[in-house]
PDB file of C-alpha atoms and ligand atoms in Angstrom:
ATOM      1  CA  MET A   1     113.245 137.298  97.123  1.00 52.00           C
ATOM      2  CA  THR A   2     109.636 136.071  97.672  1.00 70.00           C
ATOM      3  CA  ASN A   3     108.011 135.348 101.037  1.00 87.00           C
ATOM      4  CA  GLY A   4     105.298 132.923 100.052  1.00 96.00           C
ATOM      5  CA  LYS A   5     105.715 129.164  99.535  1.00 98.00           C
ATOM      6  CA  LEU A   6     105.192 126.952  96.413  1.00 98.00           C
ATOM      7  CA  ILE A   7     104.021 123.667  97.219  1.00 98.00           C
ATOM      8  CA  THR A   8     103.709 121.221  94.063  1.00 98.00           C
ATOM      9  CA  PHE A   9     102.216 117.930  93.489  1.00 98.00           C
ATOM     10  CA  GLU A  10     103.682 115.398  90.806  1.00 98.00           C
ATOM     11  CA  GLY A  11     102.812 111.844  89.900  1.00 98.00           C
ATOM     12  CA  ILE A  12     101.414 109.782  87.004  1.00 96.00           C
ATOM     13  CA  ASP A  13      97.908 110.350  85.765  1.00 92.00           C
ATOM     14  CA  GLY A  14      95.307 109.041  88.352  1.00 92.00           C
ATOM     15  CA  CYS A  15      97.510 108.959  91.193  1.00 96.00           C
ATOM     16  CA  GLY A  16      95.366 111.616  93.163  1.00 97.00           C
ATOM     17  CA  LYS A  17      97.135 114.894  92.653  1.00 98.00           C
ATOM     18  CA  SER A  18      93.828 116.863  92.326  1.00 97.00           C
ATOM     19  CA  THR A  19      92.243 115.272  95.368  1.00 98.00           C
ATOM     20  CA  GLN A  20      95.195 116.199  97.703  1.00 98.00           C
ATOM     21  CA  VAL A  21      95.498 119.564  96.298  1.00 98.00           C
ATOM     22  CA  GLN A  22      91.907 120.154  96.784  1.00 98.00           C
ATOM     23  CA  MET A  23      92.109 118.878 100.313  1.00 98.00           C
ATOM     24  CA  LEU A  24      95.277 121.003 101.120  1.00 98.00           C
ATOM     25  CA  SER A  25      93.648 123.900  99.523  1.00 98.00           C
ATOM     26  CA  ASP A  26      90.757 123.898 101.665  1.00 98.00           C
ATOM     27  CA  HIS A  27      92.520 122.871 104.779  1.00 98.00           C
ATOM     28  CA  LEU A  28      95.162 125.820 104.579  1.00 98.00           C
ATOM     29  CA  SER A  29      92.174 128.096 103.673  1.00 98.00           C
ATOM     30  CA  SER A  30      90.346 127.157 106.833  1.00 97.00           C
ATOM     31  CA  LEU A  31      93.372 128.078 108.726  1.00 96.00           C
ATOM     32  CA  GLY A  32      93.302 131.609 107.392  1.00 96.00           C
ATOM     33  CA  TYR A  33      96.233 131.198 104.820  1.00 97.00           C
ATOM     34  CA  SER A  34      95.813 132.870 101.317  1.00 98.00           C
ATOM     35  CA  VAL A  35      95.758 130.164  98.969  1.00 98.00           C
ATOM     36  CA  VAL A  36      96.068 130.101  95.157  1.00 98.00           C
ATOM     37  CA  VAL A  37      95.808 126.776  93.310  1.00 98.00           C
ATOM     38  CA  VAL A  38      97.131 126.579  89.692  1.00 97.00           C
ATOM     39  CA  ARG A  39      97.081 123.570  87.469  1.00 93.00           C
ATOM     40  CA  GLU A  40      99.403 122.719  84.734  1.00 93.00           C
ATOM     41  CA  PRO A  41      99.029 123.203  81.608  1.00 93.00           C
ATOM     42  CA  GLY A  42      96.825 126.125  81.733  1.00 93.00           C
ATOM     43  CA  GLY A  43      95.960 128.295  84.775  1.00 93.00           C
ATOM     44  CA  THR A  44      95.926 131.637  82.282  1.00 96.00           C
ATOM     45  CA  ASP A  45      94.067 132.402  79.466  1.00 96.00           C
ATOM     46  CA  VAL A  46      96.943 131.630  77.227  1.00 97.00           C
ATOM     47  CA  GLY A  47      97.857 128.510  78.916  1.00 97.00           C
ATOM     48  CA  GLU A  48      94.170 127.254  78.645  1.00 96.00           C
ATOM     49  CA  ALA A  49      94.372 127.852  74.962  1.00 97.00           C
ATOM     50  CA  ILE A  50      97.692 126.078  74.973  1.00 97.00           C
ATOM     51  CA  ARG A  51      96.161 123.319  77.141  1.00 96.00           C
ATOM     52  CA  ASP A  52      93.385 122.851  74.520  1.00 96.00           C
ATOM     53  CA  ILE A  53      96.033 121.971  71.985  1.00 97.00           C
ATOM     54  CA  LEU A  54      97.775 119.716  74.175  1.00 96.00           C
ATOM     55  CA  LEU A  55      95.023 117.684  75.319  1.00 93.00           C
ATOM     56  CA  SER A  56      93.200 117.388  71.970  1.00 95.00           C
ATOM     57  CA  VAL A  57      92.747 113.849  70.471  1.00 92.00           C
ATOM     58  CA  GLU A  58      92.985 115.300  67.013  1.00 96.00           C
ATOM     59  CA  LEU A  59      96.511 116.524  67.146  1.00 96.00           C
ATOM     60  CA  SER A  60      99.873 114.626  67.245  1.00 95.00           C
ATOM     61  CA  PRO A  61     102.495 116.963  68.061  1.00 96.00           C
ATOM     62  CA  CYS A  62     106.008 115.664  68.231  1.00 95.00           C
ATOM     63  CA  PRO A  63     107.728 115.544  71.507  1.00 95.00           C
ATOM     64  CA  GLU A  64     109.751 118.702  71.065  1.00 97.00           C
ATOM     65  CA  THR A  65     106.561 120.754  70.134  1.00 97.00           C
ATOM     66  CA  GLU A  66     104.798 119.237  73.146  1.00 96.00           C
ATOM     67  CA  LEU A  67     107.550 120.321  75.409  1.00 98.00           C
ATOM     68  CA  LEU A  68     107.670 123.645  74.015  1.00 98.00           C
ATOM     69  CA  LEU A  69     103.850 124.225  74.236  1.00 98.00           C
ATOM     70  CA  TYR A  70     104.176 123.324  77.994  1.00 98.00           C
ATOM     71  CA  LEU A  71     106.998 125.500  78.554  1.00 98.00           C
ATOM     72  CA  ALA A  72     105.216 128.258  76.779  1.00 98.00           C
ATOM     73  CA  SER A  73     102.001 127.681  79.235  1.00 98.00           C
ATOM     74  CA  ARG A  74     104.444 127.472  82.265  1.00 98.00           C
ATOM     75  CA  ALA A  75     106.451 130.753  81.587  1.00 98.00           C
ATOM     76  CA  GLN A  76     102.884 132.503  81.331  1.00 98.00           C
ATOM     77  CA  LEU A  77     101.507 130.991  84.574  1.00 98.00           C
ATOM     78  CA  THR A  78     104.846 131.802  86.287  1.00 98.00           C
ATOM     79  CA  ARG A  79     104.969 135.251  85.568  1.00 98.00           C
ATOM     80  CA  GLN A  80     101.238 136.180  85.638  1.00 98.00           C
ATOM     81  CA  ILE A  81     100.050 134.368  88.369  1.00 98.00           C
ATOM     82  CA  ILE A  82     102.596 132.312  90.428  1.00 98.00           C
ATOM     83  CA  PHE A  83     105.290 135.319  91.238  1.00 98.00           C
ATOM     84  CA  PRO A  84     102.869 137.744  92.110  1.00 98.00           C
ATOM     85  CA  ALA A  85     101.290 135.468  94.460  1.00 98.00           C
ATOM     86  CA  LEU A  86     104.284 134.629  96.152  1.00 98.00           C
ATOM     87  CA  ASN A  87     105.400 138.325  96.290  1.00 97.00           C
ATOM     88  CA  GLU A  88     102.039 138.781  98.134  1.00 97.00           C
ATOM     89  CA  GLY A  89     103.131 136.101 100.839  1.00 97.00           C
ATOM     90  CA  LYS A  90     100.647 133.562  99.508  1.00 98.00           C
ATOM     91  CA  VAL A  91     100.823 129.618  99.407  1.00 98.00           C
ATOM     92  CA  VAL A  92     100.687 128.325  95.956  1.00 98.00           C
ATOM     93  CA  ILE A  93      99.579 124.784  95.363  1.00 98.00           C
ATOM     94  CA  ALA A  94     100.570 123.659  91.853  1.00 98.00           C
ATOM     95  CA  ASP A  95      98.627 120.799  90.296  1.00 97.00           C
ATOM     96  CA  ARG A  96     101.933 119.565  88.400  1.00 97.00           C
ATOM     97  CA  PHE A  97     104.778 121.903  87.423  1.00 98.00           C
ATOM     98  CA  ALA A  98     108.334 121.780  86.007  1.00 98.00           C
ATOM     99  CA  ASP A  99     109.067 118.184  87.080  1.00 98.00           C
ATOM    100  CA  SER A 100     106.327 117.153  85.021  1.00 98.00           C
ATOM    101  CA  SER A 101     108.106 118.099  81.831  1.00 98.00           C
ATOM    102  CA  THR A 102     111.304 116.700  83.028  1.00 98.00           C
ATOM    103  CA  VAL A 103     109.736 113.498  83.471  1.00 98.00           C
ATOM    104  CA  TYR A 104     107.177 113.248  80.586  1.00 96.00           C
ATOM    105  CA  GLN A 105     108.956 114.819  77.882  1.00 96.00           C
ATOM    106  CA  GLY A 106     112.607 114.658  79.243  1.00 98.00           C
ATOM    107  CA  TYR A 107     112.688 110.828  80.377  1.00 98.00           C
ATOM    108  CA  ALA A 108     109.566 109.201  78.940  1.00 96.00           C
ATOM    109  CA  ARG A 109     109.645 110.750  75.587  1.00 94.00           C
ATOM    110  CA  GLY A 110     113.285 110.819  75.483  1.00 96.00           C
ATOM    111  CA  ILE A 111     114.256 114.365  75.024  1.00 98.00           C
ATOM    112  CA  GLY A 112     116.800 114.073  78.121  1.00 98.00           C
ATOM    113  CA  MET A 113     116.121 114.955  81.481  1.00 98.00           C
ATOM    114  CA  GLU A 114     119.066 117.576  81.846  1.00 98.00           C
ATOM    115  CA  THR A 115     117.956 119.461  78.469  1.00 98.00           C
ATOM    116  CA  VAL A 116     114.443 120.012  79.947  1.00 98.00           C
ATOM    117  CA  LYS A 117     115.791 121.144  83.351  1.00 98.00           C
ATOM    118  CA  LYS A 118     117.563 124.018  81.532  1.00 98.00           C
ATOM    119  CA  LEU A 119     114.453 124.830  79.555  1.00 98.00           C
ATOM    120  CA  ASN A 120     112.350 124.559  82.761  1.00 98.00           C
ATOM    121  CA  ALA A 121     114.806 127.158  84.561  1.00 98.00           C
ATOM    122  CA  PHE A 122     114.358 129.644  81.785  1.00 98.00           C
ATOM    123  CA  ALA A 123     110.651 129.215  81.681  1.00 98.00           C
ATOM    124  CA  THR A 124     110.121 129.585  85.131  1.00 98.00           C
ATOM    125  CA  MET A 125     113.094 132.247  85.938  1.00 98.00           C
ATOM    126  CA  ASN A 126     114.833 129.482  88.081  1.00 98.00           C
ATOM    127  CA  LEU A 127     111.842 129.195  90.430  1.00 98.00           C
ATOM    128  CA  VAL A 128     112.083 125.994  92.395  1.00 98.00           C
ATOM    129  CA  PRO A 129     109.221 124.680  94.800  1.00 98.00           C
ATOM    130  CA  SER A 130     109.535 124.875  98.526  1.00 98.00           C
ATOM    131  CA  ILE A 131     108.607 121.204  98.667  1.00 98.00           C
ATOM    132  CA  THR A 132     107.217 118.832  96.017  1.00 98.00           C
ATOM    133  CA  PHE A 133     105.244 115.805  96.787  1.00 99.00           C
ATOM    134  CA  ILE A 134     105.439 112.832  94.511  1.00 99.00           C
ATOM    135  CA  LEU A 135     102.250 110.505  94.689  1.00 98.00           C
ATOM    136  CA  ASP A 136     103.702 107.109  93.899  1.00 98.00           C
ATOM    137  CA  ILE A 137     101.563 104.431  92.704  1.00 97.00           C
ATOM    138  CA  PRO A 138     101.626 101.502  90.630  1.00 95.00           C
ATOM    139  CA  GLU A 139     100.563 102.109  87.226  1.00 92.00           C
ATOM    140  CA  GLU A 140      98.085  99.259  87.256  1.00 90.00           C
ATOM    141  CA  ILE A 141      96.271 101.104  90.327  1.00 92.00           C
ATOM    142  CA  ALA A 142      96.445 104.518  88.469  1.00 90.00           C
ATOM    143  CA  ALA A 143      95.184 103.029  85.210  1.00 86.00           C
ATOM    144  CA  GLU A 144      92.010 101.536  87.410  1.00 87.00           C
ATOM    145  CA  ARG A 145      91.435 104.834  88.850  1.00 87.00           C
ATOM    146  CA  MET A 146      91.315 106.328  85.654  1.00 83.00           C
ATOM    147  CA  LYS A 147      88.971 104.136  84.014  1.00 78.00           C
ATOM    148  CA  LEU A 148      86.238 106.240  85.505  1.00 60.00           C
ATOM    149  CA  LYS A 149      87.276 109.284  83.546  1.00 64.00           C
ATOM    150  CA  SER A 150      86.771 110.005  80.170  1.00 60.00           C
ATOM    151  CA  LYS A 151      90.295 109.886  78.640  1.00 66.00           C
ATOM    152  CA  ASP A 152      92.159 112.753  76.638  1.00 64.00           C
ATOM    153  CA  ARG A 153      94.923 112.085  74.183  1.00 59.00           C
ATOM    154  CA  LEU A 154      97.740 111.944  76.859  1.00 57.00           C
ATOM    155  CA  GLU A 155      95.837 109.402  79.163  1.00 62.00           C
ATOM    156  CA  LYS A 156      95.349 107.190  76.250  1.00 63.00           C
ATOM    157  CA  GLU A 157      98.817 105.973  76.109  1.00 73.00           C
ATOM    158  CA  GLY A 158      98.565 102.911  78.406  1.00 79.00           C
ATOM    159  CA  THR A 159     100.226 101.453  81.274  1.00 84.00           C
ATOM    160  CA  ASP A 160     103.687 101.224  79.755  1.00 88.00           C
ATOM    161  CA  PHE A 161     103.983 105.079  79.432  1.00 90.00           C
ATOM    162  CA  LEU A 162     102.785 105.377  83.010  1.00 92.00           C
ATOM    163  CA  LYS A 163     105.549 102.980  84.137  1.00 94.00           C
ATOM    164  CA  LYS A 164     108.074 105.077  82.351  1.00 96.00           C
ATOM    165  CA  ALA A 165     106.751 108.137  83.685  1.00 97.00           C
ATOM    166  CA  ARG A 166     106.734 106.532  87.417  1.00 97.00           C
ATOM    167  CA  GLU A 167     110.299 105.482  87.017  1.00 98.00           C
ATOM    168  CA  GLY A 168     111.465 108.917  85.910  1.00 98.00           C
ATOM    169  CA  TYR A 169     109.647 110.665  89.251  1.00 98.00           C
ATOM    170  CA  LEU A 170     111.724 108.161  91.453  1.00 98.00           C
ATOM    171  CA  ILE A 171     114.830 108.998  89.394  1.00 98.00           C
ATOM    172  CA  LEU A 172     114.044 112.766  90.141  1.00 98.00           C
ATOM    173  CA  ALA A 173     113.337 112.252  93.720  1.00 98.00           C
ATOM    174  CA  GLN A 174     116.767 110.336  94.174  1.00 98.00           C
ATOM    175  CA  GLU A 175     118.506 113.300  92.760  1.00 97.00           C
ATOM    176  CA  GLU A 176     117.060 116.150  94.897  1.00 97.00           C
ATOM    177  CA  PRO A 177     116.017 114.397  98.031  1.00 97.00           C
ATOM    178  CA  GLU A 178     115.734 117.558  99.828  1.00 97.00           C
ATOM    179  CA  ARG A 179     112.963 118.826  97.670  1.00 98.00           C
ATOM    180  CA  PHE A 180     110.996 115.830  96.701  1.00 98.00           C
ATOM    181  CA  VAL A 181     108.995 113.743  99.032  1.00 98.00           C
ATOM    182  CA  VAL A 182     107.495 110.320  97.883  1.00 98.00           C
ATOM    183  CA  VAL A 183     104.299 109.549  99.299  1.00 98.00           C
ATOM    184  CA  ASN A 184     102.730 106.182  99.110  1.00 98.00           C
ATOM    185  CA  ALA A 185      99.506 107.135  97.102  1.00 98.00           C
ATOM    186  CA  SER A 186      98.069 103.566  97.145  1.00 97.00           C
ATOM    187  CA  ARG A 187      96.429 104.355 100.516  1.00 98.00           C
ATOM    188  CA  SER A 188      93.221 106.232 101.141  1.00 98.00           C
ATOM    189  CA  PRO A 189      92.663 110.000 100.681  1.00 98.00           C
ATOM    190  CA  ASP A 190      92.766 110.778 104.244  1.00 98.00           C
ATOM    191  CA  VAL A 191      95.678 108.837 105.264  1.00 98.00           C
ATOM    192  CA  ILE A 192      97.673 110.358 102.619  1.00 98.00           C
ATOM    193  CA  PHE A 193      96.710 113.743 103.388  1.00 98.00           C
ATOM    194  CA  GLU A 194      97.667 113.298 106.975  1.00 98.00           C
ATOM    195  CA  GLU A 195     101.183 112.202 106.109  1.00 98.00           C
ATOM    196  CA  ILE A 196     101.299 115.394 103.413  1.00 98.00           C
ATOM    197  CA  LEU A 197     100.423 117.628 106.567  1.00 98.00           C
ATOM    198  CA  LEU A 198     102.871 115.914 108.662  1.00 98.00           C
ATOM    199  CA  ILE A 199     105.592 116.526 106.295  1.00 98.00           C
ATOM    200  CA  LEU A 200     104.879 120.309 105.824  1.00 98.00           C
ATOM    201  CA  LYS A 201     104.886 120.523 109.488  1.00 97.00           C
ATOM    202  CA  GLU A 202     108.093 118.670 110.022  1.00 97.00           C
ATOM    203  CA  LYS A 203     109.954 120.293 107.282  1.00 97.00           C
ATOM    204  CA  ARG A 204     108.504 123.849 108.432  1.00 95.00           C
ATOM    205  CA  VAL A 205     106.991 124.624 104.914  1.00 96.00           C
ATOM    206  CA  ILE A 206     103.971 125.664 106.839  1.00 94.00           C
ATOM    207  CA  GLN A 207     103.381 126.843 110.356  1.00 86.00           C
ATOM    208  CA  PHE A 208     100.837 125.212 111.936  1.00 80.00           C
TER     209      PHE A 208
HETATM  210  N1  LIG B   1      93.982 107.729  97.605  1.00 68.13           N
HETATM  211  C1  LIG B   1      92.787 107.479  96.690  1.00 68.13           C
HETATM  212  N2  LIG B   1      92.460 106.331  96.576  1.00 68.13           N
HETATM  213  C2  LIG B   1      91.238 105.780  95.767  1.00 68.13           C
HETATM  214  N3  LIG B   1      90.795 106.598  94.787  1.00 68.13           N
HETATM  215  C3  LIG B   1      91.408 107.923  94.635  1.00 68.13           C
HETATM  216  C4  LIG B   1      92.301 108.368  95.820  1.00 68.13           C
HETATM  217  N4  LIG B   1      92.822 109.495  95.334  1.00 68.13           N
HETATM  218  C5  LIG B   1      92.165 109.946  94.125  1.00 68.13           C
HETATM  219  N5  LIG B   1      91.379 108.940  93.903  1.00 68.13           N
HETATM  220  C6  LIG B   1      90.261 108.820  92.863  1.00 68.13           C
HETATM  221  O1  LIG B   1      90.994 108.354  91.653  1.00 68.13           O
HETATM  222  C7  LIG B   1      90.626 109.211  90.569  1.00 68.13           C
HETATM  223  C8  LIG B   1      91.955 110.192  90.014  1.00 68.13           C
HETATM  224  O2  LIG B   1      92.157 110.945  91.245  1.00 68.13           O
HETATM  225  P1  LIG B   1      92.576 112.558  90.725  1.00 68.13           P
HETATM  226  O3  LIG B   1      91.690 113.226  89.883  1.00 68.13           O
HETATM  227  O4  LIG B   1      92.542 113.201  92.093  1.00 68.13           O
HETATM  228  O5  LIG B   1      93.934 111.966  90.369  1.00 68.13           O
HETATM  229  P2  LIG B   1      95.018 112.870  89.519  1.00 68.13           P
HETATM  230  O6  LIG B   1      96.339 112.726  89.735  1.00 68.13           O
HETATM  231  O7  LIG B   1      94.888 114.445  89.690  1.00 68.13           O
HETATM  232  O8  LIG B   1      94.734 112.626  87.968  1.00 68.13           O
HETATM  233  P3  LIG B   1      95.416 113.334  86.516  1.00 68.13           P
HETATM  234  O9  LIG B   1      96.637 113.385  86.342  1.00 68.13           O
HETATM  235  O10 LIG B   1      94.406 112.429  85.611  1.00 68.13           O
HETATM  236  O11 LIG B   1      94.527 114.726  86.702  1.00 68.13           O
HETATM  237  C9  LIG B   1      89.325 110.126  90.824  1.00 68.13           C
HETATM  238  O12 LIG B   1      88.293 109.328  90.598  1.00 68.13           O
HETATM  239  C10 LIG B   1      89.595 110.188  92.423  1.00 68.13           C
HETATM  240  O13 LIG B   1      88.399 110.275  93.090  1.00 68.13           O
HETATM  241 MG1  LIG B   2      94.095 115.941  88.181  1.00 68.13          MG
END
């Protein structure tokens, strides 16, 4: 058993995950917690190489290949970084984790959520986050926020795909209401962050 905490952030592209991950990491670090931030896909040397394949605009892997690449990156990240950190009692904050595959490849790409959940269990040695925040936002607002960024292959797919992914996240949240917290991410970063801190406190994930 591990004594650390794994906190994951999920939600469609442009919902504000990286922004909240940074705010939480800074806050917990300032309180003296030992924090490790990981991002998916990537986070290890092997994972970053896989990330380059996944985000390349020149490649078009089929959904099954795409899924296996994400799982490969995740298997490496879990064994090399996340489990060691949790065993040392650290707080690990993940910018996307297994649920992203369940939603994107399982639901939006149609492989099937249950199939992907089983493969995730293998890739992560059955690791389940202490809590998962789903930053929920209408796809139009997310698309608007992303206009400012240069787009990689996955971000070029348009709002229909984002809509499907948003739907997938809300299905997952209904299936496992103890772990998932759906947060209205249309608000300002500070307001969202305040709510996240409150929830972490109430659910006793972090002792403030
Ligand atoms: N609550 C917010 N309100 C308005 N803009 C925001 C908010 N949160 C983040 N942003 C801005 O929206 C853009 C996307 O945010 P961010 O990169 O945090 O999203 P993300 O979920 O990590 O996206 P991706 O999945 O593409 O990595 C950034 O320009 C960021 O500054
Ligand atoms: Mg991000």
